[in-house]
């Protein structure tokens, strides 16, 4: 039995009904978040929910709950579904109304749905590193919004998967932006580089956690774009996301990065990252 949340209620998955007229379905007109669960506890939930509200604000949507209420809903889903390691997914759409591009009447309520799912950490990829494929970034110019409109991301991920890679390394005008569902970091001569948090990337919570760890460890960081060409010459590369954590990249388009194994600084950051996870319980 899996309990989902929708419109103020916890309901069994099989009993949920969504409207054919939901604007999420017609237009991808909504925003979402993914929150990690470790040892039955939510990780950085407040930051994720704050970003959900920022995304909603940017697309002029109102969320009919407070931030505290949404954190509590995520917590209750985790508890009632007895999730130990996994994640909570939350999405808000602009509601259900006959299809017209412009916003529906203010009386149309946004639709909030959420679920919690058991999902092991990708331990082997985190340990051994992954291959990525470079793909042109054809997404729109508001990548800072975690929107349900993910066609550009979906096409990039599929292209990477068809090439046997776990993630796409997106590049726009020769500059590396991010992954299709992750942020990218390069290390050269002890300095960490990552694209600045502007409209061309989604400013990941994991990205921000890593930047915080670098500051504590006094590792020099430059939030400065680097090119695809430069990425091949990095000593180390890694990606970050809620579900991927800190994942070493060992090759791009079949060309090895560094020695082709996870780098030393990446390993160190992984260790420090693991220490600040709730309950220190990173088990499967
Ligand atoms: C969600 C997402 C990320 C990673 O963000 P986290 O908060 O670390 O999970 C990076 N890029 C894109 C495009 C995303 O959608």
CSV table of N, CA and C in Angstrom, one decimal, residues 165-277:
chain,number,residue,atom,x,y,z
A,165,UNK,N,25.7,6.3,-21.4
A,165,UNK,CA,26.2,7.2,-20.4
A,165,UNK,C,25.0,7.5,-19.4
A,166,UNK,N,25.4,7.8,-18.2
A,166,UNK,CA,24.5,8.0,-17.1
A,166,UNK,C,23.9,9.4,-17.1
A,167,UNK,N,24.6,10.4,-17.7
A,167,UNK,CA,24.2,11.8,-17.7
A,167,UNK,C,24.7,12.5,-18.9
A,168,UNK,N,24.0,13.6,-19.3
A,168,UNK,CA,24.4,14.5,-20.3
A,168,UNK,C,25.2,15.6,-19.7
A,169,UNK,N,26.3,16.0,-20.4
A,169,UNK,CA,27.0,17.2,-20.0
A,169,UNK,C,26.5,18.3,-21.0
A,170,UNK,N,25.7,19.2,-20.5
A,170,UNK,CA,25.1,20.2,-21.4
A,170,UNK,C,26.0,21.4,-21.6
A,171,UNK,N,26.1,21.8,-22.9
A,171,UNK,CA,26.9,23.0,-23.2
A,171,UNK,C,26.2,23.9,-24.1
A,172,UNK,N,26.3,25.2,-23.8
A,172,UNK,CA,25.6,26.2,-24.6
A,172,UNK,C,26.7,27.2,-25.1
A,173,UNK,N,26.8,27.5,-26.4
A,173,UNK,CA,27.8,28.4,-26.9
A,173,UNK,C,29.2,28.0,-26.4
A,174,UNK,N,29.5,26.7,-26.4
A,174,UNK,CA,30.8,26.2,-26.0
A,174,UNK,C,31.0,26.1,-24.5
A,175,UNK,N,30.1,26.6,-23.7
A,175,UNK,CA,30.3,26.7,-22.3
A,175,UNK,C,29.4,25.6,-21.6
A,176,UNK,N,30.1,24.9,-20.6
A,176,UNK,CA,29.4,23.8,-19.9
A,176,UNK,C,28.4,24.5,-18.9
A,177,UNK,N,27.2,24.1,-19.0
A,177,UNK,CA,26.2,24.7,-18.0
A,177,UNK,C,26.0,23.7,-16.8
A,178,UNK,N,25.3,22.6,-17.1
A,178,UNK,CA,25.1,21.6,-16.0
A,178,UNK,C,24.7,20.3,-16.7
A,179,UNK,N,24.2,19.3,-15.9
A,179,UNK,CA,23.7,18.1,-16.4
A,179,UNK,C,22.2,18.2,-16.7
A,180,UNK,N,21.6,17.2,-17.2
A,180,UNK,CA,20.2,17.2,-17.5
A,180,UNK,C,19.4,17.2,-16.2
A,181,UNK,N,19.9,16.7,-15.1
A,181,UNK,CA,19.2,16.7,-13.8
A,181,UNK,C,20.3,16.8,-12.7
A,182,UNK,N,21.4,17.5,-13.0
A,182,UNK,CA,22.4,17.6,-12.0
A,182,UNK,C,23.3,18.8,-12.3
A,183,UNK,N,24.1,19.2,-11.3
A,183,UNK,CA,25.1,20.3,-11.5
A,183,UNK,C,26.4,19.7,-11.7
A,184,UNK,N,27.3,20.5,-12.4
A,184,UNK,CA,28.6,20.0,-12.8
A,184,UNK,C,29.7,20.9,-12.1
A,185,UNK,N,30.8,20.2,-11.7
A,185,UNK,CA,31.9,20.8,-11.1
A,185,UNK,C,33.2,20.3,-11.7
A,186,UNK,N,34.2,21.1,-12.0
A,186,UNK,CA,35.5,20.7,-12.5
A,186,UNK,C,36.5,21.1,-11.5
A,187,UNK,N,37.6,20.4,-11.4
A,187,UNK,CA,38.7,20.7,-10.5
A,187,UNK,C,40.0,20.8,-11.4
A,188,UNK,N,40.7,21.9,-11.3
A,188,UNK,CA,42.0,22.1,-12.0
A,188,UNK,C,43.0,22.7,-11.0
A,189,UNK,N,44.1,22.1,-10.9
A,189,UNK,CA,45.2,22.6,-10.0
A,189,UNK,C,44.6,23.0,-8.6
A,190,UNK,N,43.7,22.2,-8.1
A,190,UNK,CA,43.2,22.4,-6.7
A,190,UNK,C,42.1,23.4,-6.5
A,191,UNK,N,41.7,24.1,-7.7
A,191,UNK,CA,40.6,25.0,-7.6
A,191,UNK,C,39.4,24.3,-8.2
A,192,UNK,N,38.2,24.6,-7.5
A,192,UNK,CA,37.0,24.0,-8.0
A,192,UNK,C,36.2,25.1,-8.9
A,193,UNK,N,35.8,24.6,-10.0
A,193,UNK,CA,35.0,25.5,-10.9
A,193,UNK,C,33.6,25.0,-11.1
A,194,UNK,N,32.6,25.9,-11.1
A,194,UNK,CA,31.3,25.5,-11.5
A,194,UNK,C,30.5,26.7,-12.0
A,195,UNK,N,29.6,26.5,-12.9
A,195,UNK,CA,28.8,27.6,-13.5
A,195,UNK,C,28.1,28.5,-12.5
A,196,UNK,N,28.2,29.8,-12.6
A,196,UNK,CA,27.5,30.6,-11.6
A,196,UNK,C,26.0,30.4,-11.7
A,197,UNK,N,25.3,30.6,-10.5
A,197,UNK,CA,23.9,30.4,-10.4
A,197,UNK,C,23.1,31.5,-11.0
A,198,UNK,N,23.0,31.5,-12.3
A,198,UNK,CA,22.2,32.5,-13.0
A,198,UNK,C,21.0,31.8,-13.7
A,199,UNK,N,20.5,32.4,-14.8
A,199,UNK,CA,19.3,31.8,-15.4
A,199,UNK,C,19.6,30.6,-16.3
A,200,UNK,N,20.9,30.3,-16.5
A,200,UNK,CA,21.2,29.2,-17.4
A,200,UNK,C,21.3,27.8,-16.6
A,201,UNK,N,21.3,27.8,-15.3
A,201,UNK,CA,21.3,26.6,-14.6
A,201,UNK,C,20.3,26.6,-13.4
A,202,UNK,N,20.0,25.4,-12.9
A,202,UNK,CA,19.2,25.2,-11.7
A,202,UNK,C,20.2,25.2,-10.6
A,203,UNK,N,20.0,26.1,-9.6
A,203,UNK,CA,20.9,26.2,-8.5
A,203,UNK,C,20.6,25.1,-7.5
A,204,UNK,N,21.3,23.9,-7.7
A,204,UNK,CA,21.0,22.8,-6.9
A,204,UNK,C,21.3,23.0,-5.4
A,205,UNK,N,20.4,22.3,-4.6
A,205,UNK,CA,20.7,22.3,-3.1
A,205,UNK,C,22.0,21.6,-2.8
A,206,UNK,N,22.2,20.5,-3.5
A,206,UNK,CA,23.4,19.7,-3.3
A,206,UNK,C,24.6,20.6,-3.8
A,207,UNK,N,24.5,21.3,-4.9
A,207,UNK,CA,25.5,22.3,-5.3
A,207,UNK,C,25.8,23.2,-4.2
A,208,UNK,N,24.8,23.8,-3.5
A,208,UNK,CA,25.0,24.8,-2.5
A,208,UNK,C,25.6,24.1,-1.2
A,209,UNK,N,25.3,22.9,-0.9
A,209,UNK,CA,25.9,22.1,0.2
A,209,UNK,C,27.4,22.0,-0.1
A,210,UNK,N,27.7,21.6,-1.3
A,210,UNK,CA,29.1,21.3,-1.7
A,210,UNK,C,29.9,22.6,-1.6
A,211,UNK,N,29.3,23.7,-2.1
A,211,UNK,CA,30.0,25.0,-2.0
A,211,UNK,C,30.3,25.4,-0.5
A,212,UNK,N,29.3,25.1,0.3
A,212,UNK,CA,29.5,25.3,1.8
A,212,UNK,C,30.6,24.5,2.3
A,213,UNK,N,30.7,23.2,1.9
A,213,UNK,CA,31.7,22.3,2.4
A,213,UNK,C,33.1,22.8,2.0
A,214,UNK,N,33.2,23.3,0.7
A,214,UNK,CA,34.4,23.8,0.2
A,214,UNK,C,34.9,25.0,1.0
A,215,UNK,N,33.9,25.9,1.4
A,215,UNK,CA,34.3,27.0,2.2
A,215,UNK,C,34.8,26.6,3.6
A,216,UNK,N,34.1,25.6,4.2
A,216,UNK,CA,34.6,25.1,5.5
A,216,UNK,C,36.0,24.5,5.4
A,217,UNK,N,36.3,23.8,4.3
A,217,UNK,CA,37.5,23.1,4.1
A,217,UNK,C,38.6,24.1,3.5
A,218,UNK,N,38.2,25.3,3.2
A,218,UNK,CA,39.1,26.3,2.6
A,218,UNK,C,39.7,25.8,1.2
A,219,UNK,N,38.8,25.1,0.5
A,219,UNK,CA,39.1,24.7,-0.9
A,219,UNK,C,38.7,25.9,-1.8
A,220,UNK,N,39.6,26.4,-2.6
A,220,UNK,CA,39.3,27.6,-3.4
A,220,UNK,C,38.2,27.2,-4.5
A,221,UNK,N,37.2,28.1,-4.6
A,221,UNK,CA,36.1,27.8,-5.6
A,221,UNK,C,36.0,29.1,-6.5
A,222,UNK,N,35.8,28.8,-7.7
A,222,UNK,CA,35.4,29.9,-8.6
A,222,UNK,C,34.1,29.6,-9.3
A,223,UNK,N,33.1,30.4,-9.0
A,223,UNK,CA,31.8,30.2,-9.7
A,223,UNK,C,31.9,30.9,-11.0
A,224,UNK,N,32.5,30.2,-12.0
A,224,UNK,CA,32.9,30.8,-13.3
A,224,UNK,C,32.7,29.7,-14.3
A,225,UNK,N,32.0,30.1,-15.5
A,225,UNK,CA,31.8,29.1,-16.5
A,225,UNK,C,33.1,28.5,-17.0
A,226,UNK,N,33.1,27.3,-17.4
A,226,UNK,CA,34.3,26.7,-18.2
A,226,UNK,C,33.8,26.1,-19.4
A,227,UNK,N,34.6,26.0,-20.4
A,227,UNK,CA,34.2,25.5,-21.7
A,227,UNK,C,34.2,23.9,-21.8
A,228,UNK,N,33.5,23.4,-22.8
A,228,UNK,CA,33.5,22.0,-23.0
A,228,UNK,C,35.0,21.5,-23.3
A,229,UNK,N,35.7,22.3,-24.0
A,229,UNK,CA,37.1,22.0,-24.3
A,229,UNK,C,37.9,21.9,-23.0
A,230,UNK,N,37.7,22.9,-22.1
A,230,UNK,CA,38.4,22.9,-20.9
A,230,UNK,C,38.0,21.7,-20.0
A,231,UNK,N,36.8,21.3,-20.1
A,231,UNK,CA,36.3,20.2,-19.2
A,231,UNK,C,37.1,18.9,-19.5
A,232,UNK,N,37.5,18.7,-20.7
A,232,UNK,CA,38.3,17.5,-21.1
A,232,UNK,C,39.7,17.5,-20.3
A,233,UNK,N,40.1,18.7,-20.0
A,233,UNK,CA,41.5,18.9,-19.4
A,233,UNK,C,41.4,19.0,-17.9
A,234,UNK,N,40.2,18.9,-17.3
A,234,UNK,CA,40.1,19.0,-15.9
A,234,UNK,C,40.9,17.9,-15.2
A,235,UNK,N,41.4,18.1,-14.0
A,235,UNK,CA,42.0,17.0,-13.3
A,235,UNK,C,40.9,16.1,-12.7
A,236,UNK,N,39.8,16.7,-12.3
A,236,UNK,CA,38.7,15.9,-11.8
A,236,UNK,C,37.4,16.6,-12.2
A,237,UNK,N,36.4,15.8,-12.4
A,237,UNK,CA,35.0,16.3,-12.7
A,237,UNK,C,34.0,15.5,-11.8
A,238,UNK,N,33.0,16.2,-11.3
A,238,UNK,CA,31.9,15.5,-10.7
A,238,UNK,C,30.6,16.2,-10.9
A,239,UNK,N,29.5,15.4,-10.7
A,239,UNK,CA,28.2,16.0,-10.7
A,239,UNK,C,27.6,15.9,-9.4
A,240,UNK,N,26.6,16.8,-9.1
A,240,UNK,CA,25.9,16.7,-7.9
A,240,UNK,C,24.4,16.8,-8.1
A,241,UNK,N,23.6,16.1,-7.3
A,241,UNK,CA,22.2,16.2,-7.2
A,241,UNK,C,21.7,15.5,-6.0
A,242,UNK,N,20.4,15.8,-5.7
A,242,UNK,CA,19.8,15.2,-4.5
A,242,UNK,C,20.0,13.7,-4.5
A,243,UNK,N,19.7,13.0,-5.6
A,243,UNK,CA,19.8,11.5,-5.7
A,243,UNK,C,21.2,11.0,-6.0
A,244,UNK,N,22.0,11.8,-6.8
A,244,UNK,CA,23.3,11.4,-7.1
A,244,UNK,C,24.4,11.7,-6.1
A,245,UNK,N,24.0,12.7,-5.2
A,245,UNK,CA,25.0,13.2,-4.2
A,245,UNK,C,26.2,13.8,-4.9
A,246,UNK,N,27.4,13.3,-4.6
A,246,UNK,CA,28.6,13.8,-5.3
A,246,UNK,C,29.1,12.6,-6.1
A,247,UNK,N,28.9,12.6,-7.4
A,247,UNK,CA,29.2,11.5,-8.3
A,247,UNK,C,30.4,11.8,-9.2
A,248,UNK,N,31.5,11.1,-9.1
A,248,UNK,CA,32.6,11.4,-10.0
A,248,UNK,C,32.3,11.1,-11.4
A,249,UNK,N,32.8,11.9,-12.3
A,249,UNK,CA,32.7,11.7,-13.8
A,249,UNK,C,34.1,11.2,-14.2
A,250,UNK,N,34.1,10.0,-14.8
A,250,UNK,CA,35.4,9.4,-15.2
A,250,UNK,C,35.7,9.6,-16.7
A,251,UNK,N,34.7,9.8,-17.5
A,251,UNK,CA,34.9,10.1,-18.9
A,251,UNK,C,33.8,11.0,-19.5
A,252,UNK,N,34.2,11.7,-20.6
A,252,UNK,CA,33.3,12.5,-21.4
A,252,UNK,C,33.4,12.0,-22.8
A,253,UNK,N,32.4,11.6,-23.5
A,253,UNK,CA,32.4,11.1,-24.8
A,253,UNK,C,33.5,10.0,-25.0
A,254,UNK,N,33.7,9.2,-24.0
A,254,UNK,CA,34.7,8.1,-24.1
A,254,UNK,C,36.1,8.5,-23.8
A,255,UNK,N,36.3,9.8,-23.6
A,255,UNK,CA,37.7,10.3,-23.3
A,255,UNK,C,37.8,10.4,-21.8
A,256,UNK,N,38.9,9.8,-21.2
A,256,UNK,CA,39.1,9.7,-19.8
A,256,UNK,C,39.4,11.1,-19.2
A,257,UNK,N,38.8,11.3,-18.0
A,257,UNK,CA,39.2,12.5,-17.2
A,257,UNK,C,40.2,12.2,-16.2
A,258,UNK,N,41.3,12.9,-16.2
A,258,UNK,CA,42.4,12.6,-15.3
A,258,UNK,C,42.9,11.2,-15.6
A,259,UNK,N,43.0,10.3,-14.5
A,259,UNK,CA,43.4,9.0,-14.8
A,259,UNK,C,42.3,8.0,-15.1
A,260,UNK,N,41.1,8.6,-15.2
A,260,UNK,CA,39.9,7.8,-15.5
A,260,UNK,C,39.3,7.1,-14.3
A,261,UNK,N,39.8,7.5,-13.1
A,261,UNK,CA,39.2,7.0,-11.8
A,261,UNK,C,38.8,8.3,-11.0
A,262,UNK,N,37.9,8.1,-10.0
A,262,UNK,CA,37.5,9.2,-9.2
A,262,UNK,C,38.8,9.9,-8.5
A,263,UNK,N,38.8,11.2,-8.6
A,263,UNK,CA,39.9,12.0,-8.1
A,263,UNK,C,40.0,12.1,-6.6
A,264,UNK,N,41.1,12.6,-6.1
A,264,UNK,CA,41.4,12.7,-4.6
A,264,UNK,C,40.5,13.7,-3.9
A,265,UNK,N,40.4,14.9,-4.5
A,265,UNK,CA,39.6,15.9,-3.9
A,265,UNK,C,38.1,15.6,-3.9
A,266,UNK,N,37.7,14.9,-5.0
A,266,UNK,CA,36.3,14.5,-5.1
A,266,UNK,C,36.0,13.5,-4.0
A,267,UNK,N,36.9,12.5,-3.8
A,267,UNK,CA,36.8,11.5,-2.8
A,267,UNK,C,36.7,12.2,-1.4
A,268,UNK,N,37.5,13.2,-1.2
A,268,UNK,CA,37.5,13.9,0.1
A,268,UNK,C,36.2,14.6,0.3
A,269,UNK,N,35.7,15.2,-0.7
A,269,UNK,CA,34.4,15.9,-0.6
A,269,UNK,C,33.2,14.9,-0.3
A,270,UNK,N,33.3,13.8,-1.0
A,270,UNK,CA,32.3,12.7,-0.7
A,270,UNK,C,32.3,12.3,0.7
A,271,UNK,N,33.5,12.1,1.3
A,271,UNK,CA,33.6,11.7,2.7
A,271,UNK,C,33.0,12.8,3.7
A,272,UNK,N,33.4,14.0,3.4
A,272,UNK,CA,32.8,15.1,4.3
A,272,UNK,C,31.3,15.2,4.1
A,273,UNK,N,30.9,15.0,2.9
A,273,UNK,CA,29.4,15.1,2.6
A,273,UNK,C,28.7,14.0,3.4
A,274,UNK,N,29.2,12.8,3.4
A,274,UNK,CA,28.6,11.7,4.1
A,274,UNK,C,28.4,11.9,5.6
A,275,UNK,N,29.4,12.7,6.1
A,275,UNK,CA,29.4,12.9,7.6
A,275,UNK,C,28.3,13.8,8.0
A,276,UNK,N,27.7,14.7,7.1
A,276,UNK,CA,26.7,15.6,7.5
A,276,UNK,C,25.3,15.1,7.1
A,277,UNK,N,25.2,13.9,6.7
A,277,UNK,CA,23.9,13.3,6.4
A,277,UNK,C,23.2,12.9,7.7
